[in-house]
Short mmCIF file of C-alpha atoms and ligand atoms in Angstrom, two decimals:
data_model
loop_
_atom_site.label_atom_id
_atom_site.label_comp_id
_atom_site.label_asym_id
_atom_site.label_seq_id
_atom_site.Cartn_x
_atom_site.Cartn_y
_atom_site.Cartn_z
CA UNK K 1 30.76 -20.18 5.63
CA UNK K 2 30.32 -23.23 7.88
CA UNK K 3 30.78 -26.67 6.35
CA UNK K 4 27.77 -28.99 5.88
CA UNK K 5 26.97 -31.20 8.84
CA UNK K 6 27.95 -34.82 8.17
CA UNK K 7 26.80 -37.97 9.98
CA UNK K 8 29.29 -40.82 10.37
CA UNK K 9 27.63 -43.96 11.82
CA UNK K 10 29.98 -46.12 13.90
CA UNK K 11 29.85 -49.73 12.79
CA UNK K 12 30.90 -50.74 16.31
CA UNK K 13 27.15 -50.82 17.03
CA UNK K 14 26.31 -52.91 13.94
CA UNK K 15 25.35 -56.59 14.03
CA UNK K 16 28.77 -58.12 13.26
CA UNK K 17 27.17 -61.37 12.10
CA UNK K 18 25.63 -59.41 9.23
CA UNK K 19 28.25 -56.69 8.85
CA UNK K 20 28.08 -56.50 5.05
CA UNK K 21 24.31 -56.01 5.08
CA UNK K 22 24.64 -53.43 7.85
CA UNK K 23 27.12 -51.38 5.77
CA UNK K 24 24.77 -51.50 2.78
CA UNK K 25 21.88 -50.47 5.05
CA UNK K 26 23.56 -47.38 6.51
CA UNK K 27 24.84 -46.42 3.06
CA UNK K 28 21.26 -46.50 1.75
CA UNK K 29 19.97 -44.79 4.91
CA UNK K 30 21.97 -41.62 4.24
CA UNK K 31 25.24 -42.05 6.12
CA UNK K 32 27.80 -39.52 4.84
CA UNK K 33 30.86 -41.39 6.11
CA UNK K 34 31.42 -44.81 7.69
CA UNK K 35 33.17 -44.63 11.08
CA UNK K 36 35.39 -47.62 11.85
CA UNK K 37 36.44 -47.95 15.51
CA UNK K 38 39.67 -49.91 15.86
CA UNK K 39 40.53 -50.95 19.45
CA UNK K 40 43.56 -52.86 20.68
CA UNK K 41 42.83 -53.84 24.29
CA UNK K 42 45.87 -51.79 25.34
CA UNK K 43 45.24 -48.12 24.55
CA UNK K 44 41.56 -48.75 25.38
CA UNK K 45 40.06 -51.54 27.50
CA UNK K 46 38.31 -53.29 24.61
CA UNK K 47 39.21 -55.09 21.38
CA UNK K 48 37.19 -54.56 18.19
CA UNK K 49 38.53 -55.28 14.68
CA UNK K 50 41.49 -54.47 12.49
CA UNK K 51 42.60 -53.77 8.94
CA UNK K 52 41.44 -57.13 7.54
CA UNK K 53 37.82 -56.36 8.41
CA UNK K 54 38.11 -52.91 6.86
CA UNK K 55 39.55 -54.42 3.68
CA UNK K 56 36.66 -56.92 3.55
CA UNK K 57 33.93 -54.27 3.78
CA UNK K 58 35.67 -51.68 1.55
CA UNK K 59 34.05 -52.90 -1.71
CA UNK K 60 30.55 -52.65 -0.23
CA UNK K 61 30.22 -48.86 -0.31
CA UNK K 62 31.78 -45.85 -2.01
CA UNK K 63 31.37 -43.71 1.13
CA UNK K 64 34.37 -42.22 2.93
CA UNK K 65 35.92 -44.61 5.46
CA UNK K 66 36.66 -42.62 8.59
CA UNK K 67 39.01 -44.86 10.59
CA UNK K 68 39.43 -44.06 14.29
CA UNK K 69 42.51 -45.81 15.62
CA UNK K 70 42.40 -46.39 19.37
CA UNK K 71 45.69 -48.28 19.35
CA UNK K 72 49.19 -47.75 20.72
CA UNK K 73 51.73 -47.87 19.26
CA UNK K 74 50.09 -46.71 16.05
CA UNK K 75 52.80 -45.85 13.50
CA UNK K 76 53.57 -49.51 12.73
CA UNK K 77 50.01 -50.07 11.50
CA UNK K 78 49.27 -46.94 9.48
CA UNK K 79 50.27 -48.48 6.15
CA UNK K 80 48.02 -51.50 6.71
CA UNK K 81 44.99 -49.28 7.31
CA UNK K 82 45.84 -47.11 4.32
CA UNK K 83 46.09 -50.19 2.09
CA UNK K 84 42.88 -51.63 3.53
CA UNK K 85 40.96 -48.64 2.18
CA UNK K 86 40.81 -45.97 4.88
CA UNK K 87 40.23 -42.45 3.52
CA UNK K 88 40.76 -40.62 6.80
CA UNK K 89 43.03 -42.04 9.48
CA UNK K 90 42.63 -40.58 12.95
CA UNK K 91 45.17 -41.22 15.68
CA UNK K 92 45.00 -40.28 19.35
CA UNK K 93 47.21 -37.49 20.64
CA UNK K 94 47.70 -39.64 23.76
CA UNK K 95 48.77 -42.76 21.85
CA UNK K 96 52.45 -41.96 21.51
CA UNK K 97 55.16 -39.38 22.00
CA UNK K 98 55.48 -38.31 18.34
CA UNK K 99 52.11 -37.10 17.10
CA UNK K 100 53.69 -34.84 14.48
CA UNK K 101 55.53 -37.81 12.96
CA UNK K 102 52.39 -39.98 12.88
CA UNK K 103 50.48 -37.22 11.06
CA UNK K 104 53.25 -36.79 8.50
CA UNK K 105 53.21 -40.56 7.93
CA UNK K 106 49.44 -40.59 7.27
CA UNK K 107 49.70 -37.81 4.70
CA UNK K 108 52.71 -39.48 3.10
CA UNK K 109 50.45 -42.50 2.54
CA UNK K 110 48.10 -40.21 0.61
CA UNK K 111 45.37 -40.19 3.29
CA UNK K 112 43.64 -37.46 5.27
CA UNK K 113 44.98 -37.13 8.80
CA UNK K 114 42.95 -36.74 11.98
CA UNK K 115 43.81 -36.24 15.65
CA UNK K 116 41.55 -37.41 18.45
CA UNK K 117 41.54 -36.04 21.99
CA UNK K 118 40.31 -38.00 25.02
CA UNK K 119 38.06 -36.07 27.42
CA UNK K 120 40.90 -35.18 29.83
CA UNK K 121 43.25 -33.94 27.09
CA UNK K 122 43.29 -30.17 26.58
CA UNK K 123 42.94 -28.58 23.16
CA UNK K 124 46.52 -27.29 23.32
CA UNK K 125 47.64 -30.79 22.21
CA UNK K 126 46.81 -29.85 18.61
CA UNK K 127 48.18 -26.30 18.66
CA UNK K 128 51.39 -27.07 16.77
CA UNK K 129 50.00 -29.65 14.33
CA UNK K 130 47.11 -27.66 12.88
CA UNK K 131 48.81 -27.46 9.49
CA UNK K 132 49.20 -31.24 9.36
CA UNK K 133 45.58 -32.25 9.98
CA UNK K 134 42.30 -32.52 8.09
CA UNK K 135 40.15 -33.46 11.09
CA UNK K 136 40.01 -33.07 14.87
CA UNK K 137 37.96 -35.62 16.80
CA UNK K 138 36.76 -34.54 20.24
CA UNK K 139 35.81 -37.61 22.27
CA UNK K 140 32.64 -36.95 24.23
CA UNK K 141 33.02 -40.24 26.14
CA UNK K 142 36.10 -42.09 27.32
CA UNK K 143 37.02 -44.25 24.33
CA UNK K 144 36.52 -47.99 24.43
CA UNK K 145 32.81 -48.67 24.34
CA UNK K 146 29.65 -47.65 22.56
CA UNK K 147 26.49 -46.72 24.41
CA UNK K 148 28.02 -44.37 27.01
CA UNK K 149 26.63 -40.98 28.09
CA UNK K 150 27.73 -37.74 26.42
CA UNK K 151 30.13 -35.65 28.52
CA UNK K 152 28.91 -32.04 28.50
CA UNK K 153 32.32 -30.95 29.80
CA UNK K 154 33.61 -31.29 26.22
CA UNK K 155 31.40 -28.53 24.77
CA UNK K 156 33.79 -25.84 25.92
CA UNK K 157 36.69 -27.73 24.28
CA UNK K 158 34.74 -28.00 21.01
CA UNK K 159 34.17 -24.23 21.06
CA UNK K 160 37.82 -23.51 21.71
CA UNK K 161 38.96 -25.87 18.95
CA UNK K 162 36.54 -24.31 16.49
CA UNK K 163 38.16 -20.97 17.16
CA UNK K 164 41.67 -22.46 16.85
CA UNK K 165 40.71 -23.94 13.46
CA UNK K 166 39.61 -20.52 12.19
CA UNK K 167 39.34 -20.62 8.41
CA UNK K 168 41.44 -23.77 7.92
CA UNK K 169 39.87 -26.66 5.97
CA UNK K 170 39.69 -28.90 9.03
CA UNK K 171 36.64 -30.93 10.02
CA UNK K 172 35.59 -30.87 13.70
CA UNK K 173 34.17 -34.26 14.68
CA UNK K 174 32.48 -35.43 17.88
CA UNK K 175 32.23 -39.05 18.97
CA UNK K 176 30.47 -40.65 21.92
CA UNK K 177 26.95 -40.43 23.27
CA UNK K 178 25.62 -38.56 20.22
CA UNK K 179 21.83 -38.86 19.94
CA UNK K 180 19.15 -36.53 18.63
CA UNK K 181 19.22 -35.00 22.15
CA UNK K 182 22.95 -34.23 22.35
CA UNK K 183 23.59 -33.47 18.66
CA UNK K 184 22.20 -29.94 18.92
CA UNK K 185 24.58 -28.87 21.67
CA UNK K 186 27.56 -30.44 19.90
CA UNK K 187 26.75 -28.67 16.62
CA UNK K 188 26.00 -25.38 18.37
CA UNK K 189 29.48 -25.58 19.91
CA UNK K 190 30.99 -26.01 16.43
CA UNK K 191 31.05 -29.73 15.57
CA UNK K 192 30.42 -30.45 11.88
CA UNK K 193 30.85 -34.25 11.74
CA UNK K 194 28.82 -36.31 14.20
CA UNK K 195 29.70 -39.93 14.90
CA UNK K 196 26.88 -42.05 16.27
CA UNK K 197 26.79 -45.76 16.96
CA UNK K 198 23.93 -46.92 19.15
CA UNK K 199 21.66 -44.03 18.14
CA UNK K 200 21.93 -45.01 14.45
CA UNK K 201 21.72 -48.81 14.78
CA UNK K 202 18.83 -48.83 17.25
CA UNK K 203 15.39 -49.90 16.15
CA UNK K 204 13.41 -52.93 15.28
CA UNK K 205 14.58 -53.14 11.71
CA UNK K 206 17.03 -51.67 9.26
CA UNK K 207 14.29 -49.44 7.90
CA UNK K 208 14.69 -47.42 11.12
CA UNK K 209 18.27 -46.39 10.29
CA UNK K 210 17.28 -43.65 7.83
CA UNK K 211 15.00 -42.05 10.41
CA UNK K 212 17.67 -42.29 13.09
CA UNK K 213 20.29 -40.61 10.86
CA UNK K 214 17.82 -37.93 9.76
CA UNK K 215 16.83 -37.16 13.37
CA UNK K 216 20.47 -36.62 14.39
CA UNK K 217 21.14 -34.48 11.31
CA UNK K 218 18.06 -32.31 11.84
CA UNK K 219 18.84 -31.83 15.53
CA UNK K 220 22.41 -30.82 14.67
CA UNK K 221 21.27 -28.38 11.98
CA UNK K 222 18.73 -26.87 14.39
CA UNK K 223 21.41 -26.60 17.08
CA UNK K 224 23.74 -24.76 14.74
CA UNK K 225 20.98 -22.47 13.47
CA UNK K 226 19.95 -21.65 17.03
CA UNK K 227 23.51 -20.75 17.86
CA UNK K 228 23.75 -18.43 14.86
CA UNK K 229 20.47 -16.76 15.90
CA UNK K 230 21.66 -16.32 19.49
CA UNK K 231 24.97 -14.86 18.26
CA UNK K 232 23.22 -12.34 16.02
CA UNK K 233 20.75 -11.38 18.80
CA UNK K 234 23.71 -10.72 21.08
CA UNK K 235 24.94 -8.25 18.49
C1 DX5 A 301 34.04 -45.17 21.44
C2 DX5 A 301 33.96 -45.08 19.93
C3 DX5 A 301 32.70 -44.50 19.42
C4 DX5 A 301 31.49 -45.30 19.76
C5 DX5 A 301 30.29 -44.41 19.69
O1 DX5 A 301 35.30 -45.52 21.82
O2 DX5 A 301 35.02 -44.29 19.44
O3 DX5 A 301 32.77 -44.29 18.01
O4 DX5 A 301 31.31 -46.40 18.92
O5 DX5 A 301 29.20 -45.13 20.14
P1 DX5 A 301 27.92 -44.39 20.72
O6 DX5 A 301 27.40 -43.50 19.64
O7 DX5 A 301 27.00 -45.54 21.03
O8 DX5 A 301 28.35 -43.62 21.94
ZN1 ZN A 302 35.05 -43.64 17.24
#
């Protein structure tokens, strides 16, 4: 039984001058999780925000905080993000030599553990940590910036990871270039959590956010349903 499709808006695309109002707006607009993109200017060529900002916005919503750490080294900072209110902490497989240790540390802090893979990283990177993770994040752009184009090359990787996950309770997340156009293909390949930044926060006013989230969700559900139909037609 596939898991429900979840939408996790990335606040990287929010208006930072009104960040609190933006969190309240996406909460009311139907966001399932809140995706927090943390960038260090070292692992990725951009700097965003850190644990203090996450702590400040934590009281504004009860939704799951899905914290994507694009930082290296990472282990030193895990406790700060856990204390700031992260529910899921995702680290990059490429961020250090001891992924297994980082994942153990996240679970020891009482948080769900995720692993993210950059576009050039093969799925084998997670083969021996599957029992330590709650989420796999397949990057469908090179991390660092919002507003980039979806890399179709990652669809095959998503399919392979879905089959590696098998019946385990692991979420399969995609991040980068997700719009109502690309959501269908990502979900058909097996993604069940879709991160979207610019496609959620676009529009003339905050009243557009609910429609943007609904359009991505519907496209993803249609993509998954189409895939199930095609599979059954193929016998
Ligand atoms: C990129 C970030 C993404 C990004 C997505 O490094 O991890 O979460 O904000 O933005 P869009 O949806 O605009 O590609
Ligand atoms: Zn992200």
